[in-house]
Coordinates of C-alpha atoms and ligand atoms in Angstrom, one line a residue:
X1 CA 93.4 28.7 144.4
X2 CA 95.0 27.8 147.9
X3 CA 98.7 27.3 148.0
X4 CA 98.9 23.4 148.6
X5 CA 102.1 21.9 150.0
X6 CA 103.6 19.2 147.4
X7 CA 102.2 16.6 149.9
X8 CA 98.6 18.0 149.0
X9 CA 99.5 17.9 145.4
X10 CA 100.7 14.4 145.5
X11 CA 97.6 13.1 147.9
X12 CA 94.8 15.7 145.7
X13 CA 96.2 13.3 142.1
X14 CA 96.4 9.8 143.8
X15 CA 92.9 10.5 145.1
X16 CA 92.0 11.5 141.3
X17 CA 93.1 8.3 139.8
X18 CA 92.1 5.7 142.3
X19 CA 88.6 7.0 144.4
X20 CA 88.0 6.4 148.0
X21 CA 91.0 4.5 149.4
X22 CA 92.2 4.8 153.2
X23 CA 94.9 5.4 154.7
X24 CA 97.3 3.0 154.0
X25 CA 95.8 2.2 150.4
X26 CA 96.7 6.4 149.9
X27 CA 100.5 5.8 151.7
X28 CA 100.8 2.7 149.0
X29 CA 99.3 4.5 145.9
X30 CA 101.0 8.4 146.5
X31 CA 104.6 6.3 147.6
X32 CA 104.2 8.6 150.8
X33 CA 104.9 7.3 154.3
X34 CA 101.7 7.1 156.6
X35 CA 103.0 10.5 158.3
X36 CA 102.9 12.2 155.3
X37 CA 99.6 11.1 154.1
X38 CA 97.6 11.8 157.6
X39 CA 99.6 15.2 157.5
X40 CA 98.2 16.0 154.0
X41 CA 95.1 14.1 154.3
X42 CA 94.6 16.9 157.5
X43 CA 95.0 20.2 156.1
X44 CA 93.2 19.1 152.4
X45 CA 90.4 18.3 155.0
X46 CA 90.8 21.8 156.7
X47 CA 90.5 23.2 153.0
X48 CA 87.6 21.8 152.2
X49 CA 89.3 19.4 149.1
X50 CA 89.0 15.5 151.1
X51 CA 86.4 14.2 153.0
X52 CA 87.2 11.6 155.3
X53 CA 84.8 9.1 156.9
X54 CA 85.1 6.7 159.6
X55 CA 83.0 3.8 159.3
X56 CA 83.6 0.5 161.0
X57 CA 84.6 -3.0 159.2
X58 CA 85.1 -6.8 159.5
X59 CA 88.6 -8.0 158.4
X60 CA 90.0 -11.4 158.9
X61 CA 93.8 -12.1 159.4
X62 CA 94.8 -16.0 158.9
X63 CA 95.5 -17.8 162.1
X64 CA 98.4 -20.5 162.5
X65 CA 96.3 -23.5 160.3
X66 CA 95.0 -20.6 158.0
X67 CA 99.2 -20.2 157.5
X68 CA 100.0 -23.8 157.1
X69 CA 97.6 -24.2 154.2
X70 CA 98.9 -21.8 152.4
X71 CA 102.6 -23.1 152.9
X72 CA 100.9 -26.6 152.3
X73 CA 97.7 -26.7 150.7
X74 CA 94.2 -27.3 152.3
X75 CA 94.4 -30.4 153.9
X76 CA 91.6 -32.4 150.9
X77 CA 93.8 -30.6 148.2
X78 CA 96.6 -32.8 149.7
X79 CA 95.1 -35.6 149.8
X80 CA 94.0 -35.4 146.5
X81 CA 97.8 -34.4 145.7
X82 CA 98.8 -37.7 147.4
X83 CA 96.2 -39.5 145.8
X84 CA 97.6 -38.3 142.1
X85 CA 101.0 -39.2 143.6
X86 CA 100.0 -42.9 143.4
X87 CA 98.9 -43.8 147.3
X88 CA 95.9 -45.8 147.8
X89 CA 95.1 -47.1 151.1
X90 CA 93.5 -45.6 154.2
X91 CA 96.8 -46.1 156.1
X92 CA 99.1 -44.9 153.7
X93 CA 97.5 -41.7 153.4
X94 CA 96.9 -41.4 156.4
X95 CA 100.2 -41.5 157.1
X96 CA 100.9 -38.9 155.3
X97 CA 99.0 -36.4 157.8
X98 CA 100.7 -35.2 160.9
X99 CA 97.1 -35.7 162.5
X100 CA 94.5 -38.1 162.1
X101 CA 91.5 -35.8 162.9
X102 CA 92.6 -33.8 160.1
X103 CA 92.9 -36.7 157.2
X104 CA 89.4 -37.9 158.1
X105 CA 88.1 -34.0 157.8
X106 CA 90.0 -33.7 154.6
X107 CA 88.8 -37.3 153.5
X108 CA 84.9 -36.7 154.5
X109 CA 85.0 -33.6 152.5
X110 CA 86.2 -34.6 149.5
X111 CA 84.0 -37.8 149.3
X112 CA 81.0 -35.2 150.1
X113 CA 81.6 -33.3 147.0
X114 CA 81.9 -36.2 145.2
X115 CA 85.9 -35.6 144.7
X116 CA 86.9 -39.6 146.2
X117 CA 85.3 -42.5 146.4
X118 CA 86.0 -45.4 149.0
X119 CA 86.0 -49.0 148.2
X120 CA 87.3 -51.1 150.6
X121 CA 90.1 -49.8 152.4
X122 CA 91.3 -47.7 149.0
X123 CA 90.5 -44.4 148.1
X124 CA 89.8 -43.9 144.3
X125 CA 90.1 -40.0 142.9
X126 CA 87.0 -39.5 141.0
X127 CA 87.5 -35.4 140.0
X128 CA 89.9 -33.0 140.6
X129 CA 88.3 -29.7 141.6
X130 CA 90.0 -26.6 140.4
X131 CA 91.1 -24.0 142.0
X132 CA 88.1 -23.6 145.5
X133 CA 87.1 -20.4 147.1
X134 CA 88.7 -21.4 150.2
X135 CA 92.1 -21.7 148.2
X136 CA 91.3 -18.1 146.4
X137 CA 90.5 -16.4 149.9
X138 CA 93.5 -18.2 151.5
X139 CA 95.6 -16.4 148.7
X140 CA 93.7 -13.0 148.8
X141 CA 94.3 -13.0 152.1
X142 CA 98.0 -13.8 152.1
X143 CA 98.7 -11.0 149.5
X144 CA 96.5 -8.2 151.7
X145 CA 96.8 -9.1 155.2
X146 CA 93.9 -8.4 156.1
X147 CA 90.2 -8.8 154.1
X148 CA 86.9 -6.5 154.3
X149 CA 84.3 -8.8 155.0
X150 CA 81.5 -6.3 153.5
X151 CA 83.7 -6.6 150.1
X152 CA 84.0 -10.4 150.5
X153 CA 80.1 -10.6 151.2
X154 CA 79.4 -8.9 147.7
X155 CA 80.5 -12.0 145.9
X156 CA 78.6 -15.2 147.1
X157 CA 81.0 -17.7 146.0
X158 CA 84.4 -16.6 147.2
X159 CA 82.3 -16.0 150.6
X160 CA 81.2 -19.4 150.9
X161 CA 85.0 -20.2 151.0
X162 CA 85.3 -17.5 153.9
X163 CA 81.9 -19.5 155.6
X164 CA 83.8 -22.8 154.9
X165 CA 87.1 -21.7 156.5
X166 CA 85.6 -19.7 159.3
X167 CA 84.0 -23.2 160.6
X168 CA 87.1 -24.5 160.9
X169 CA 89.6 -23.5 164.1
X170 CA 92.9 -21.7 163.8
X171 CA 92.2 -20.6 160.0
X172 CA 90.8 -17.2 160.2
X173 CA 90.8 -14.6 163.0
X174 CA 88.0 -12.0 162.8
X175 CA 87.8 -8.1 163.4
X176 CA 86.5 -5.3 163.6
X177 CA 88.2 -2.4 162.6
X178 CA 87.8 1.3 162.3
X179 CA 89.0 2.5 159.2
X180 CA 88.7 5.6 157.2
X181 CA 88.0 6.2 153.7
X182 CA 89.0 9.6 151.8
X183 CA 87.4 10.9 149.3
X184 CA 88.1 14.0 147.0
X185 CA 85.0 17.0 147.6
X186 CA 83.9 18.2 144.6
X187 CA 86.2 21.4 145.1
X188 CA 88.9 18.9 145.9
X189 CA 88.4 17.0 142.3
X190 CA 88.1 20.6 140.6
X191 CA 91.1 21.7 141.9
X192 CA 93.3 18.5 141.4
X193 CA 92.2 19.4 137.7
X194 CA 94.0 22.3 138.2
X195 CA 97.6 21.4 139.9
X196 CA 100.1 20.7 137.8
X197 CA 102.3 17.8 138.1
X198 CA 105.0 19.9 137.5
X199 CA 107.8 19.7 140.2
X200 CA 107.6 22.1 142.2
X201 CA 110.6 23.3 144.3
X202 CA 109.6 23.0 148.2
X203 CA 112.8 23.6 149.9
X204 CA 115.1 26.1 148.9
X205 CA 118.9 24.9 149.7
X206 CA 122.2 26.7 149.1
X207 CA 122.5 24.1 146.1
X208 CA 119.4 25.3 144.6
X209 CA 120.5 29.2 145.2
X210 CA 123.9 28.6 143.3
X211 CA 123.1 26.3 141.2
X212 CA 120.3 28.7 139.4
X213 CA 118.2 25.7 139.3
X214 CA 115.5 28.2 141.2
X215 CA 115.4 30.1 137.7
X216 CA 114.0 26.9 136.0
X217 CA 111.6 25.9 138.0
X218 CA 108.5 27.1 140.1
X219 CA 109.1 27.6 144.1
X220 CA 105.8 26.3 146.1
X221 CA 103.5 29.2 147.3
X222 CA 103.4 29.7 151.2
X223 CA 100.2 30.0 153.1
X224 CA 101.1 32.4 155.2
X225 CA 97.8 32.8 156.2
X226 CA 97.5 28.9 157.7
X227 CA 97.2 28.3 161.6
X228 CA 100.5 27.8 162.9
X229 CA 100.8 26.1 167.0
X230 CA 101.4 29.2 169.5
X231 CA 105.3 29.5 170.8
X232 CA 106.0 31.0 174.1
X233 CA 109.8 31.7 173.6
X234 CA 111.4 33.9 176.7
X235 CA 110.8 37.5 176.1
X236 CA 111.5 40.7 178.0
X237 CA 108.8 41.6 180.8
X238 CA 105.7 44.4 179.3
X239 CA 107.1 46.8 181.8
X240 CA 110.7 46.3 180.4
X241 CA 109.8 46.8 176.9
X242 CA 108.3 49.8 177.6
X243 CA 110.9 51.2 179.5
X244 CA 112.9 50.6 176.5
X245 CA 110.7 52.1 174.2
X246 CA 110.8 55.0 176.8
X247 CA 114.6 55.2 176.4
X248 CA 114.1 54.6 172.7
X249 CA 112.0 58.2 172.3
X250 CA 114.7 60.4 174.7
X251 CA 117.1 59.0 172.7
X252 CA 116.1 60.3 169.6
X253 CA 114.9 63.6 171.0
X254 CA 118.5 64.3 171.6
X255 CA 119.1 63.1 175.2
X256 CA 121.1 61.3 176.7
X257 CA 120.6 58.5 179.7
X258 CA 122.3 59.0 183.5
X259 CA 122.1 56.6 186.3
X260 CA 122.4 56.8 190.2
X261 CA 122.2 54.7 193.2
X262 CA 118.8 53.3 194.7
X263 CA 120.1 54.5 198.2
X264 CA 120.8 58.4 198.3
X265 CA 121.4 60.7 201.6
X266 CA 118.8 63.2 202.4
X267 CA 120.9 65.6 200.9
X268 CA 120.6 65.0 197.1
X269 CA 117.1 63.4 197.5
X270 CA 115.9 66.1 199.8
X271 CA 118.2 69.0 200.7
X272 CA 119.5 70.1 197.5
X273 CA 116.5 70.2 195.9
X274 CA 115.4 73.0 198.5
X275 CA 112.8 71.0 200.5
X276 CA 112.9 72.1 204.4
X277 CA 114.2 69.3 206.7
X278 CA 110.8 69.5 208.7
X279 CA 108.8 68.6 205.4
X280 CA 106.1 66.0 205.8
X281 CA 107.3 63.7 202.7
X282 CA 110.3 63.3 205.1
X283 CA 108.3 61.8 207.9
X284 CA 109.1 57.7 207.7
X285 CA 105.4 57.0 207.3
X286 CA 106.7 58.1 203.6
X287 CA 110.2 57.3 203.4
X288 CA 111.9 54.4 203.7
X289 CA 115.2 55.4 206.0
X290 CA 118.5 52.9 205.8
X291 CA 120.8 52.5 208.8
X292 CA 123.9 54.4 208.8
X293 CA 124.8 57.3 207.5
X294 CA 126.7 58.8 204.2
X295 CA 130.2 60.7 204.2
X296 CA 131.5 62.3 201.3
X297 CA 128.5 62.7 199.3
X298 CA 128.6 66.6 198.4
X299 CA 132.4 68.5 198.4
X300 CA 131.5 71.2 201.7
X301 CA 131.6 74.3 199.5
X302 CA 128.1 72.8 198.4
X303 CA 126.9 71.5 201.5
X304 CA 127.8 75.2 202.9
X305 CA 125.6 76.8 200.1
X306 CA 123.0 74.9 200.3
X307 CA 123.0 74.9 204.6
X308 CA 122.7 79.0 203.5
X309 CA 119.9 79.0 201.2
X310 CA 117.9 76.9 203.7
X311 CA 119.1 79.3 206.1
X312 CA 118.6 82.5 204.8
X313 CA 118.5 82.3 201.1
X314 CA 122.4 82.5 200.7
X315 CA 122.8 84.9 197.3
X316 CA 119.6 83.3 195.8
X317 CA 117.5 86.3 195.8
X318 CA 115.5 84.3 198.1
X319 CA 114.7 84.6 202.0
X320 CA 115.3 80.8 202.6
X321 CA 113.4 79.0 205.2
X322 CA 114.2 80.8 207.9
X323 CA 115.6 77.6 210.1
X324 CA 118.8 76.8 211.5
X325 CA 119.9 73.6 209.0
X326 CA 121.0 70.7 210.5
X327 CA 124.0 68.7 208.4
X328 CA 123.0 65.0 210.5
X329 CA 119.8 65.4 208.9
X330 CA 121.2 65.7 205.4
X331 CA 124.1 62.7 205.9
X332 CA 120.5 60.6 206.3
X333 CA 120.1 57.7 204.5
X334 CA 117.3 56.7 202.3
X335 CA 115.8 54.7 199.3
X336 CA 115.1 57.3 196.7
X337 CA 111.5 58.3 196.9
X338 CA 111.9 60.1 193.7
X339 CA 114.3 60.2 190.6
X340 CA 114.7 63.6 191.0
X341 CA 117.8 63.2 193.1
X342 CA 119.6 62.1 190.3
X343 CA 119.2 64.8 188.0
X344 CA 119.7 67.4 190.5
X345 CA 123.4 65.1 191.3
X346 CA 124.0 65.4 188.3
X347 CA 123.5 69.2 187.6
X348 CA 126.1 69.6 191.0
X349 CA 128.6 67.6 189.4
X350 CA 128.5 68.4 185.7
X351 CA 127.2 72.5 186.6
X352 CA 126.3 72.4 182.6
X353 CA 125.7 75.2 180.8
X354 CA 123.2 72.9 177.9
X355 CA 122.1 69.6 178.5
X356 CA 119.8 67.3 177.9
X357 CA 119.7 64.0 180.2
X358 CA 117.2 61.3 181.2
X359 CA 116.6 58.8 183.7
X360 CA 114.1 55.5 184.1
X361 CA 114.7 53.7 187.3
X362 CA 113.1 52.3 190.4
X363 CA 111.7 54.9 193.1
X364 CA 110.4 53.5 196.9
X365 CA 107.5 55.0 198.7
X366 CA 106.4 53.3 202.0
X367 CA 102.6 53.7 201.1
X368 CA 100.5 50.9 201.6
X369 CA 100.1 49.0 198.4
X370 CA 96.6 49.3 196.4
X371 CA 95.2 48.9 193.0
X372 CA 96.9 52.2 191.9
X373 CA 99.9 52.4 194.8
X374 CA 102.6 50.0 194.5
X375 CA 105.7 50.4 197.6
X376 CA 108.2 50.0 194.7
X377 CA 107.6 51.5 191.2
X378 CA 109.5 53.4 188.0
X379 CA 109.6 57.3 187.3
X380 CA 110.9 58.2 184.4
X381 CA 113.0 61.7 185.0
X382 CA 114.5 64.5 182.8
X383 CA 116.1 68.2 182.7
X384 CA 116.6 70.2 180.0
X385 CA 119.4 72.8 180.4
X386 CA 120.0 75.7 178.0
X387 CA 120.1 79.1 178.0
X388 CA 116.7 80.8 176.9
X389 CA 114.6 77.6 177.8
X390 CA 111.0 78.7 179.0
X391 CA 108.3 76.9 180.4
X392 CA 106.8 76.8 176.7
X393 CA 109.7 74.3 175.9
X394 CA 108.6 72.2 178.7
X395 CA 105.1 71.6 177.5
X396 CA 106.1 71.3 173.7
X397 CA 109.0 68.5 175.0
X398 CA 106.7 66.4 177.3
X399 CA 104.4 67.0 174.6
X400 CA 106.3 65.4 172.0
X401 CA 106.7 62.9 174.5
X402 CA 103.5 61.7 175.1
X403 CA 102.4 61.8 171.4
X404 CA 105.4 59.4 170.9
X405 CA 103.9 57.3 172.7
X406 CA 100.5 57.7 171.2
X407 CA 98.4 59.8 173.9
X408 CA 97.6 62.9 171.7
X409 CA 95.5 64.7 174.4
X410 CA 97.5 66.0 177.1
X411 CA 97.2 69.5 179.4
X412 CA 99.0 70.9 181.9
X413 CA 97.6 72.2 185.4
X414 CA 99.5 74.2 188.2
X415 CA 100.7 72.7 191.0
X416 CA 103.4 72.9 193.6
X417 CA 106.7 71.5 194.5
X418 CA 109.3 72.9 196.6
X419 CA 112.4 72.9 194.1
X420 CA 110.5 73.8 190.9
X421 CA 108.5 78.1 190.3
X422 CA 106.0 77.7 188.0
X423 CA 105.3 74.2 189.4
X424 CA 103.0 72.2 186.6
X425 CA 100.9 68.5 186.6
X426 CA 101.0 66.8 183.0
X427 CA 97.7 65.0 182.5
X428 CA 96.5 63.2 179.5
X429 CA 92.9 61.8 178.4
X430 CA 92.6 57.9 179.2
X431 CA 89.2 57.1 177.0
X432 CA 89.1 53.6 178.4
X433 CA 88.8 55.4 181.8
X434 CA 86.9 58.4 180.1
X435 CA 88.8 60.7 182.6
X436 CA 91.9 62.9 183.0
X437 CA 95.0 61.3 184.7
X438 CA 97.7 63.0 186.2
X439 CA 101.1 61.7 184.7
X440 CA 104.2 63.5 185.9
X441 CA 105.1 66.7 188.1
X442 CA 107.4 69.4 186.4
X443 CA 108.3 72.9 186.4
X444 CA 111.5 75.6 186.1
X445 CA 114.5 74.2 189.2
X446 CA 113.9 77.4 191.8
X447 CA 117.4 79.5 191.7
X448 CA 117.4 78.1 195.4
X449 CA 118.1 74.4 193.7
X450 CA 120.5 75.8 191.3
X451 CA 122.4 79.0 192.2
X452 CA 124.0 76.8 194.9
X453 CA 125.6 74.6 192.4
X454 CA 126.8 77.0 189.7
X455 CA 124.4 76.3 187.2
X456 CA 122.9 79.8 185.5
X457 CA 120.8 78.8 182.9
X458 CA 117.0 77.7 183.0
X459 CA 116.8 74.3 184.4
X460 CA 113.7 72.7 182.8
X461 CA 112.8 69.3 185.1
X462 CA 110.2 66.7 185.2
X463 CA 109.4 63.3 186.8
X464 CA 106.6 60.7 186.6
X465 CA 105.5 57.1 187.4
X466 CA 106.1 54.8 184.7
X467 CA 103.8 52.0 185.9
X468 CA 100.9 54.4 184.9
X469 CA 102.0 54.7 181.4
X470 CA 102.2 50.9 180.9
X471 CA 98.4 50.4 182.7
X472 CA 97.1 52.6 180.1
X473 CA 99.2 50.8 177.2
X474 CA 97.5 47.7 178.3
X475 CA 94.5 47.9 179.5
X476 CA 95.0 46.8 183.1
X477 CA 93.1 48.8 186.0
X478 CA 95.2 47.2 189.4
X479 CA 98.7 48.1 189.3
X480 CA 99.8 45.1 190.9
X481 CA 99.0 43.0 187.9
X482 CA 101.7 44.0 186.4
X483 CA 103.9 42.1 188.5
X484 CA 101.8 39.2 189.7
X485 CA 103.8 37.4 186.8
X486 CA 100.8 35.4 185.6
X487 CA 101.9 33.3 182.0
X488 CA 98.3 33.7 180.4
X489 CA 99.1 37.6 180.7
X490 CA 102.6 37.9 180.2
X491 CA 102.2 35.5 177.1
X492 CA 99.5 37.2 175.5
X493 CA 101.1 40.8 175.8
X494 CA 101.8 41.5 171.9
X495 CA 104.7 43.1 171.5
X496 CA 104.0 45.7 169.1
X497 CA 100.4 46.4 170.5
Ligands
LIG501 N1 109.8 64.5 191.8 C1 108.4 64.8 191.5 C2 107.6 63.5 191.9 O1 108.1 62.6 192.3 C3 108.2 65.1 190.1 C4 108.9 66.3 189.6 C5 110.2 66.2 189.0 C6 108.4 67.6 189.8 C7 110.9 67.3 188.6 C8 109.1 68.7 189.3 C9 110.3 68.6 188.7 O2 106.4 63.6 191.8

């Protein structure tokens, strides 16, 4: 059996004892407020228990003459009153009617049935009638408000009262109504068989906790299964949650999270990580370049290093670029193009023998903006520093990554980049897609990004767009959905998907 809410009990056992009722006659019979009973009445209907039907009916309501004769009596059952009282003539009884139309109604009738006779100018009772239909519907309809005329026409006397009273004006007003009967389905008596009118508790309070009265008595069963209305409480954005989720798996893989400024000079975004000043990802048709310059932003012991190795390899082991290094070109400013420069800051500053850090942040590209480009998008960035760390690591660690994030296959492919030897491409299997997609760059920092700095050890690096990541998560194939901000999406996202 369902779990039913007391309100179902309550509604399932009136509908037991008294039949087809409606609305209100339920709300009288259960002692529930209207409210309650349409609430009830709704979801026994949704289980299958009630049936309700709508059918259309005639009810009367008394009008302001209809009113008075009940206060007063029906204008011949006063005059027969008066007529008991002792009064004789026309006039006299007459007088006692505020209107004269209405004693020689009253007076006509009663002589028609026989009830009064006239002679002369005196009227002379000749039978009192007992109680008259008119008088019983009169007093029906006080006590109910308002009458069903299909119920009144079943019983052919107490109707010709209604016929009798509709003829005359201001008694009765007439109309038609919509009204809806409920009735228990078979499953609905069969399992009203079943409930027990034991109380059930519905609420729990404190008072029930600590009092222990729980222990004594049953606690109503949930439906946890039964439609609830949809809330759209504020949540955090698909592309934040994921990026917490991203922090969330470095986290517990033993790193730890850095952070750096959007705007970096061509130095740390560019120059220290080995990448010759005439290189096309310089060129501003891919980087967007800020006015003004930076000072300070590498001690000159670095900067002269560095100005070497591009120079001539400086005590690298390597030959350099061969150029003459220009520092203006370095002092440069730019919006990050990559999230590279702050992991390569932060091997200059720290010069760590072991360490483990991680990055997510925003990255600007001046690309034109297509279903898979956007100008303005997140990489998520990472070194690994230790001492007999080997490419191997870097595959098992991205690895581990990805599967965290459930994308199981995942292969690595050669590449280039200037700061990294080997240089690798992480791509994993998108089945929606059916094809391979590149995720992130990675590979060993050259001895060229990190001799200059102090740093001895292996340098294991990566970098990748985020926004990819997501896409696949969700489904979406144009990038720039994800930040079109359109409700029906950002509503529907689950959360745990
Ligand atoms: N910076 C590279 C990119 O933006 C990725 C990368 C990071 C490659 C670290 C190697 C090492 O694509």
């Amino acid at each position: 059996m369902q779990p039913l809410h007391l309100l179902e009990k309550k509604v399932l056992k009136t509908l037991e004892k008294i039949g087809e009722v409606d609305i209100e006659g339920l709300s009288r019979a259960s002692n529930l407020t209207l409210d309650q009973v349409r609430r009830a009445v709704e979801w026994l209907q949704a289980k299958g228990l009630v049936k309700v039907n709508t059918r259309e009916k005639t009810t009367f309501a008394l009008g302001s003459k209809g009113l008075e004769a009940l206060k007063e009596g029906l204008p011949e059952r006063r005059l027969l009153r008066f007529l008991k009282e002792g009064l004789r003539t026309l006039n006299q009884l007459k007088n006692r009617f505020s209107d004269e139309q209405e004693f020689s109604a009253a007076l006509g009738r009663a002589k028609r049935r026989g009830w009064v006779k006239i002679v002369d100018d005196c009227v002379e009772l000749v039978y009192e009638p007992s109680r008259l239909p008119e008088e019983e519907v009169l007093e029906r309809l006080a006590q109910a408000n308002t009458l069903d005329e299909e119920e009144l026409s079943k019983d052919t006397i107490l109707y010709s009262g209604v016929r009798e009273l509709l003829n005359r004006p201001d008694y009765f007003s007439r109309r038609a109504v919509k009204t809806t009967q409920i009735t228990l389905t078979e499953l609905g008596r069969a399992t009203s068989e079943k409930v027990s009118e034991e109380e059930e508790i519905d609420t729990l309070t404190p008072e029930i906790i600590i009092s222990g009265i729980w222990r004594q008595k049953r606690i109503r069963a949930i439906d946890v299964e039964a439609p609830a209305p949809p809330i759209y409480a504020g949540r955090k954005h698909p592309v934040q949650l994921f990026i917490d989720e991203v922090r969330e798996i470095f986290i517990s893989m033993g790193f730890e999270e850095i952070e750096g400024p959007l705007i970096q000079p061509c130095f740390w975004n560019f120059d220290a990580l080995f990448t010759p000043q005439d290189h096309p990802a310089r060129e501003i048709q891919d980087t967007f370049y800020i006015k003004g310059e930076a000072s300070n932003y590498a001690d000159a012991e670095s900067i002269k290093r560095v100005a070497a190795t591009h120079r001539n390899g400086w005590k690298t082991g390597s030959k350099g670029w061969g150029y003459e290094w220009r520092e203006e070109e370095a002092r440069r400013l730019v919006l990050r193009t990559h999230t590279t420069s702050i992991t390569v800051r932060y091997l200059a500053d720290y010069r760590p023998k072991e360490a483990r850090v991680f990055t997510v942040g925003r990255v600007f590209r001046n690309e034109k903006v297509t279903f898979k480009n956007l100008v303005e998008f997140h990489q998520i960035e990472g070194i690994a520093v230790g001492p007999r760390l080997t490419l191997r690591d870097l595959m098992g660690l991205l690895s581990t990554f990805y599967k965290r994030l459930g994308l199981e296959r995942v292969k690595f492919w050669p590449t280039y980049f200037p700061y990294t030897e080997p240089s690798m491409q992480s791509v994993v299997y998108y089945d929606r897609a059916g094809k391979w997609i590149e995720l992130c760059g990675m590979g060993i920092f050259r001895p060229e990004v990190t001799l200059p700095f102090g740093v001895k050890n292996p340098v294991l690096a990566w970098g990748g767009g985020l926004e990819r990541l997501v896409m696949m998560r969700h489904n979406i194939d144009d990038v720039r959905e994800l930040y079109a901000n359109k409700l029906s999406w950002l509503r529907g996202v689950p959360i745990c998907p």
